[in-house]
PDB file of C-alpha atoms in Angstrom:
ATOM      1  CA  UNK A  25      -5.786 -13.465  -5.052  1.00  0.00           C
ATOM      2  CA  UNK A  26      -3.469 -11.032  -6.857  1.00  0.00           C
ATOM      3  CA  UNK A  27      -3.888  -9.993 -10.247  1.00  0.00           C
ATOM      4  CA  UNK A  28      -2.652  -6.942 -12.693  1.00  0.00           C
ATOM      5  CA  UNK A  29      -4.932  -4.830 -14.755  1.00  0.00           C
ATOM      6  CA  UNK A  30      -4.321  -2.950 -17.905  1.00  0.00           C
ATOM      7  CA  UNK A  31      -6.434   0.368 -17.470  1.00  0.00           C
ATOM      8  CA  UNK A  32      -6.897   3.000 -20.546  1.00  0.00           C
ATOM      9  CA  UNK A  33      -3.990   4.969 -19.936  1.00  0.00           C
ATOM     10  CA  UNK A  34      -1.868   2.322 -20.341  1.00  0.00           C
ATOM     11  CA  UNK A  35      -0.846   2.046 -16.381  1.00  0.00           C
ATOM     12  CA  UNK A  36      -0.738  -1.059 -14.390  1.00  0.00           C
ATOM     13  CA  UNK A  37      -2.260  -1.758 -11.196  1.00  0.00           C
ATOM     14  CA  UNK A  38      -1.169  -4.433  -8.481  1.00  0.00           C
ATOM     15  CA  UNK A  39      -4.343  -6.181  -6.673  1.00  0.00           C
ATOM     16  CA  UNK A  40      -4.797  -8.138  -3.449  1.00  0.00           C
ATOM     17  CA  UNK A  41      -7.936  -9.128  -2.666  1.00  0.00           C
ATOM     18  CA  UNK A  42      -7.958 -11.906   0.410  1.00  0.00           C
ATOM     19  CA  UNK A  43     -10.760 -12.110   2.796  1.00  0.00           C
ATOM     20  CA  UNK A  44      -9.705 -12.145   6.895  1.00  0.00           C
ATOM     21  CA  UNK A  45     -11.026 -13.818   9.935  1.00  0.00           C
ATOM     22  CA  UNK A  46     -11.256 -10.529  11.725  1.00  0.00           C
ATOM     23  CA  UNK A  47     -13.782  -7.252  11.679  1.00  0.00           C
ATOM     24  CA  UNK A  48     -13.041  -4.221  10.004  1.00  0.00           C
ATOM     25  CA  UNK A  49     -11.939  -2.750  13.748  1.00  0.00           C
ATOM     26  CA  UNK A  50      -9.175  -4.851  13.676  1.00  0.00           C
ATOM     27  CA  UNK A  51      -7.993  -4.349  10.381  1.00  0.00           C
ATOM     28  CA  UNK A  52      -8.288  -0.565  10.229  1.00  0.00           C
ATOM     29  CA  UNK A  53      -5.680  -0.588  13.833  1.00  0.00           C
ATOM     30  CA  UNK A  54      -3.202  -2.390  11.509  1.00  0.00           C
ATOM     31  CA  UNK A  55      -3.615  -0.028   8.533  1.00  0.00           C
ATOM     32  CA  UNK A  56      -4.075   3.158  10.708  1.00  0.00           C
ATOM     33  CA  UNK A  57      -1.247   2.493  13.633  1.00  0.00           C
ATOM     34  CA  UNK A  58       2.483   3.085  12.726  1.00  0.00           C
ATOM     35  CA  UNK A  59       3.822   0.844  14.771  1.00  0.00           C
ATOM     36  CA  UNK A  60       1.600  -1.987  13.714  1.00  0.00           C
ATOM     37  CA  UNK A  61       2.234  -0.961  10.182  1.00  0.00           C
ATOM     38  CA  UNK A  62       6.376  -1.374  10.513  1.00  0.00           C
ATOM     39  CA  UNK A  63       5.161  -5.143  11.850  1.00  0.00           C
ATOM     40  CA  UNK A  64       3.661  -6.156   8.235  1.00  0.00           C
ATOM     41  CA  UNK A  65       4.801  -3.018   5.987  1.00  0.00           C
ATOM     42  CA  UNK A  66       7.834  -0.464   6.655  1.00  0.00           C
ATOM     43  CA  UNK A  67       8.195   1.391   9.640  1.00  0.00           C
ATOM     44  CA  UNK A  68       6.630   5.108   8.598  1.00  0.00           C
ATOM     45  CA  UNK A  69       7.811   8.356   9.575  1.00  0.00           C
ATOM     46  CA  UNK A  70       5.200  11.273  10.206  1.00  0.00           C
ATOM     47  CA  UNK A  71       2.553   9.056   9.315  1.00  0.00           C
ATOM     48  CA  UNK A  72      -1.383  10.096  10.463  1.00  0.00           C
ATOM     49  CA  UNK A  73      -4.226   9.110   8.945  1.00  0.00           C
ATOM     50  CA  UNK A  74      -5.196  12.605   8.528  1.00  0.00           C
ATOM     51  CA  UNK A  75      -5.936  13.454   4.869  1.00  0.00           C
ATOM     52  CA  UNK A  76      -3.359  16.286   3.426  1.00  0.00           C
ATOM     53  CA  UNK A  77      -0.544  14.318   6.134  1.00  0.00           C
ATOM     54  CA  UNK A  78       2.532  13.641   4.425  1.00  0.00           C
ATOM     55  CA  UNK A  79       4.694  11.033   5.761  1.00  0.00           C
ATOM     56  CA  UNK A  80       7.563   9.282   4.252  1.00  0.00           C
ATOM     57  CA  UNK A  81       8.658   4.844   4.583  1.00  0.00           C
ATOM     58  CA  UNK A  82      12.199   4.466   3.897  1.00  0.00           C
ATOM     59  CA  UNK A  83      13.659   1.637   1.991  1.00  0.00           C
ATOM     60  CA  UNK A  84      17.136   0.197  -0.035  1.00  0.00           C
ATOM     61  CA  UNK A  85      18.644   3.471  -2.225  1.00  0.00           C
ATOM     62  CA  UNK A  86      18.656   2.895  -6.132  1.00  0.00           C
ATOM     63  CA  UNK A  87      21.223   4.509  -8.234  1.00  0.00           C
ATOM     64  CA  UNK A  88      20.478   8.495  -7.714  1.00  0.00           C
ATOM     65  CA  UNK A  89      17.238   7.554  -5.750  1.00  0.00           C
ATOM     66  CA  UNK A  90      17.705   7.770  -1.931  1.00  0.00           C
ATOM     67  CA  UNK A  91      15.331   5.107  -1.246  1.00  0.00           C
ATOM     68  CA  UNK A  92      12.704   7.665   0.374  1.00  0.00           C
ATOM     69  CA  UNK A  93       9.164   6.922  -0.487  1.00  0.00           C
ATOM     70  CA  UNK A  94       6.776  10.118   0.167  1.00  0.00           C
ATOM     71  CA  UNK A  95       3.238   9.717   0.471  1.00  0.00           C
ATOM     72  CA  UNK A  96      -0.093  12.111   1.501  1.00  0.00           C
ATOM     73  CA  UNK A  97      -2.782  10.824   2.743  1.00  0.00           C
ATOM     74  CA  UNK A  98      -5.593  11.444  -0.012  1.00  0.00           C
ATOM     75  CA  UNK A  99      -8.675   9.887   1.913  1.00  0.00           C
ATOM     76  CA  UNK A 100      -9.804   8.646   4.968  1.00  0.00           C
ATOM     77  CA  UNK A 101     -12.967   6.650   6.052  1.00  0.00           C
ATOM     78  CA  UNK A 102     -13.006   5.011   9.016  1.00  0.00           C
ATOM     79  CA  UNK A 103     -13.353   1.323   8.709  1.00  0.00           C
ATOM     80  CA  UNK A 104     -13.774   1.640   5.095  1.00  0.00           C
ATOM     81  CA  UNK A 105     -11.512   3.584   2.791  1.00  0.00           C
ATOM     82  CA  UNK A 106      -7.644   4.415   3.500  1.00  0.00           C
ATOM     83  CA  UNK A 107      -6.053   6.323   0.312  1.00  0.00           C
ATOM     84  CA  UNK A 108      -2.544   7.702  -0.511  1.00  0.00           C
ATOM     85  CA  UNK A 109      -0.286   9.255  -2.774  1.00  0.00           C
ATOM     86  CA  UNK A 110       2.860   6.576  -3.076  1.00  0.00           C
ATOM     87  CA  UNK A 111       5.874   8.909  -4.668  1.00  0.00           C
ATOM     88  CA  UNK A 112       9.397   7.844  -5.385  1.00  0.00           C
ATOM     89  CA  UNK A 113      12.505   7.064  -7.610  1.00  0.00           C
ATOM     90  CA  UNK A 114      14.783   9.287  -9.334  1.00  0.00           C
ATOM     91  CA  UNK A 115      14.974  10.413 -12.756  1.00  0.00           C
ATOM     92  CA  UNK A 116      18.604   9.627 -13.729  1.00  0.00           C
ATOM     93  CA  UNK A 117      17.184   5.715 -12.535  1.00  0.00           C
ATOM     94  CA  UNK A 118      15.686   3.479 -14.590  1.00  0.00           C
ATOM     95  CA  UNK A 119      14.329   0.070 -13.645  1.00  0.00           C
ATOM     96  CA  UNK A 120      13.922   0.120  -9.999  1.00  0.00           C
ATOM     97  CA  UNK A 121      14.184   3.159  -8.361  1.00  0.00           C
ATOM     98  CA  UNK A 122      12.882   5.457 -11.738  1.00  0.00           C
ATOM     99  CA  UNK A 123      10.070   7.909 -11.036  1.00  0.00           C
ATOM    100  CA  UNK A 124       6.891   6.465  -9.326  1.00  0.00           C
ATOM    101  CA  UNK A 125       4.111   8.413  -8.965  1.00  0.00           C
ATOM    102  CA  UNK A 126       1.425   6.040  -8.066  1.00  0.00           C
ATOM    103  CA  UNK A 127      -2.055   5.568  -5.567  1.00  0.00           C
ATOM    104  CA  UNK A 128      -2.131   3.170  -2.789  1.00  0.00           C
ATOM    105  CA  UNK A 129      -5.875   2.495  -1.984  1.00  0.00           C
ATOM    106  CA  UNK A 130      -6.761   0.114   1.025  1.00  0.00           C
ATOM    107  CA  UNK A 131     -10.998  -0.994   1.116  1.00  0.00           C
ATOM    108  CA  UNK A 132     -12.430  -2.856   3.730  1.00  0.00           C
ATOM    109  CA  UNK A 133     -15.905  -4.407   3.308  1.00  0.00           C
ATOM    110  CA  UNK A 134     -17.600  -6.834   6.015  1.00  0.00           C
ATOM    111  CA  UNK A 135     -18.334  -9.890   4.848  1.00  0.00           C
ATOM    112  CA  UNK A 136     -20.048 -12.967   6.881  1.00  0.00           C
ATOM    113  CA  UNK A 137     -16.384 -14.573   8.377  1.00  0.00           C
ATOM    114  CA  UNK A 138     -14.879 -11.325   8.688  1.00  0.00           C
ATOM    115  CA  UNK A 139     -13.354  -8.707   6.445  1.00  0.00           C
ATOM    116  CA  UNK A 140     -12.372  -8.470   2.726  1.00  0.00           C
ATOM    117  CA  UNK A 141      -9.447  -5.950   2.131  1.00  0.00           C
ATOM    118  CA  UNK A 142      -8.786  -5.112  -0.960  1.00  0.00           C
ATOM    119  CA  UNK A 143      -5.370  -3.552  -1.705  1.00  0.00           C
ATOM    120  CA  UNK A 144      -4.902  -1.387  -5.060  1.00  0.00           C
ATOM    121  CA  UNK A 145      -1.513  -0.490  -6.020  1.00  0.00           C
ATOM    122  CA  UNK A 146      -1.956   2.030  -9.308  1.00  0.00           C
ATOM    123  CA  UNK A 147      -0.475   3.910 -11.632  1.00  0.00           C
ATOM    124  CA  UNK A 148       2.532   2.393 -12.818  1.00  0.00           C
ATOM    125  CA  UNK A 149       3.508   3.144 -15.995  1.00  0.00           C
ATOM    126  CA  UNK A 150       5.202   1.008 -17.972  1.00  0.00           C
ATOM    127  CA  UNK A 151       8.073   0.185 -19.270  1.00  0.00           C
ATOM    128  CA  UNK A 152       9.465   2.791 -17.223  1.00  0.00           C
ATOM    129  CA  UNK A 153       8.050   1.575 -14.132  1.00  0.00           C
ATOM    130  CA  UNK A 154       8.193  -2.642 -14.706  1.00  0.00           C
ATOM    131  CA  UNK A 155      11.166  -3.602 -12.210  1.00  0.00           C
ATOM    132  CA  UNK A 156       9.256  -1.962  -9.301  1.00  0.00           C
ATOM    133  CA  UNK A 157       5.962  -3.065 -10.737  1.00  0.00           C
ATOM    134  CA  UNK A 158       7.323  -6.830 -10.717  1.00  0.00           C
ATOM    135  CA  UNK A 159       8.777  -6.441  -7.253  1.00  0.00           C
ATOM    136  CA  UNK A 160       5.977  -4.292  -5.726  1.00  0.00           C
ATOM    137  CA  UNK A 161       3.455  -7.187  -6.448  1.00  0.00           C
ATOM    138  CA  UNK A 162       5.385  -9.584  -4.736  1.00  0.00           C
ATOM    139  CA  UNK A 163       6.456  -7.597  -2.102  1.00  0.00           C
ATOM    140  CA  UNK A 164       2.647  -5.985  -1.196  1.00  0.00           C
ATOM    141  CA  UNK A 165       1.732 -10.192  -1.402  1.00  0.00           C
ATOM    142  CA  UNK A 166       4.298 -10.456   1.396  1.00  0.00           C
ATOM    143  CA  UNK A 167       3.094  -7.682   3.372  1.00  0.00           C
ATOM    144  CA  UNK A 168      -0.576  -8.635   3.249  1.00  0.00           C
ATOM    145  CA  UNK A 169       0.590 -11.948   4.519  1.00  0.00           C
ATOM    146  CA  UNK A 170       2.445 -10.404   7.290  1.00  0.00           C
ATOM    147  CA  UNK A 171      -0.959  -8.347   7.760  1.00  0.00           C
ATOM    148  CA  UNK A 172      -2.673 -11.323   8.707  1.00  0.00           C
ATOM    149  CA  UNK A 173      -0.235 -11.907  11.420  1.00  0.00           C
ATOM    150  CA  UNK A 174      -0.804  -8.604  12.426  1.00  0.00           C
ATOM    151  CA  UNK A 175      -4.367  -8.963  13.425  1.00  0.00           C
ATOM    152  CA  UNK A 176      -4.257 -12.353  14.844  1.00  0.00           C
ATOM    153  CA  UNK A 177      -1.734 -10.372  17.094  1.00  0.00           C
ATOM    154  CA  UNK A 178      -2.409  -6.855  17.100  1.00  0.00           C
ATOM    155  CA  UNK A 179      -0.516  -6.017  21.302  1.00  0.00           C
TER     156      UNK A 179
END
């Protein structure tokens, strides 16, 4: 299930809720592991989960933007709770590749048949931040699905 949110500060959030056959263990190796995480995600560089580690995915260049995305890790529970800072964009851009200064939050919560993840994508501000808002959802739908492959073949 994805859906958007309109919060009071007038910022949009991205949400992927799905349920997975697997236990948190399992799950947590594909969020946590950066090799796993360039099989459903983008490969990362520096990444730990390690909270104050900064580490940095790279993707296509925008206009001034160099296509870098820096992140720190914010929070870390084990099995639970994976947060980061999800920074990007230029500002001479605007549409994709404009300033984005946003929160990536990962939850996992056991559930009878497995593991619910729930993915939160926020701060996006809008208009300023609508092209990558619009492309981010469908692209973090597409990674969750590769996610899913992922744990049904973690080696």
């Amino acid at each position: 299930m994805t859906e958007t949110l309109l919060d009071a500060q007038q910022t949009q959030s991205i949400i992927i809720d799905e349920v997975f056959p697997h236990r948190p263990e399992v799950l947590w190796q594909a969020l946590t592991n950066g090799a796993l995480i360039s099989r459903w995600m983008m490969q990362p560089q520096g990444y730990e989960a390690v909270v104050g580690k900064e580490f940095t995915f790279q993707t296509t260049p925008a206009g001034a933007w160099d296509g870098t995305i820096r992140c720190t890790m914010l929070e870390v529970v084990p099995l639970r709770r994976l947060v980061y800072a999800w920074r990007s964009g230029d500002k001479g851009n605007v549409g994709y590749g404009a300033p984005l200064d946003t929160v990536v939050t990962f939850t996992l919560t056991s559930v009878e048949i497995g593991t619910r993840l729930k993915l939160v994508h926020a701060g996006f501000v809008l208009p300023r931040n609508e092209t990558a808002f619009t492309s981010m959802g469908k692209g973090w739908k597409t990674c969750v699905e590769r996610l899913a492959g992922v744990a049904d073949a973690p080696d």
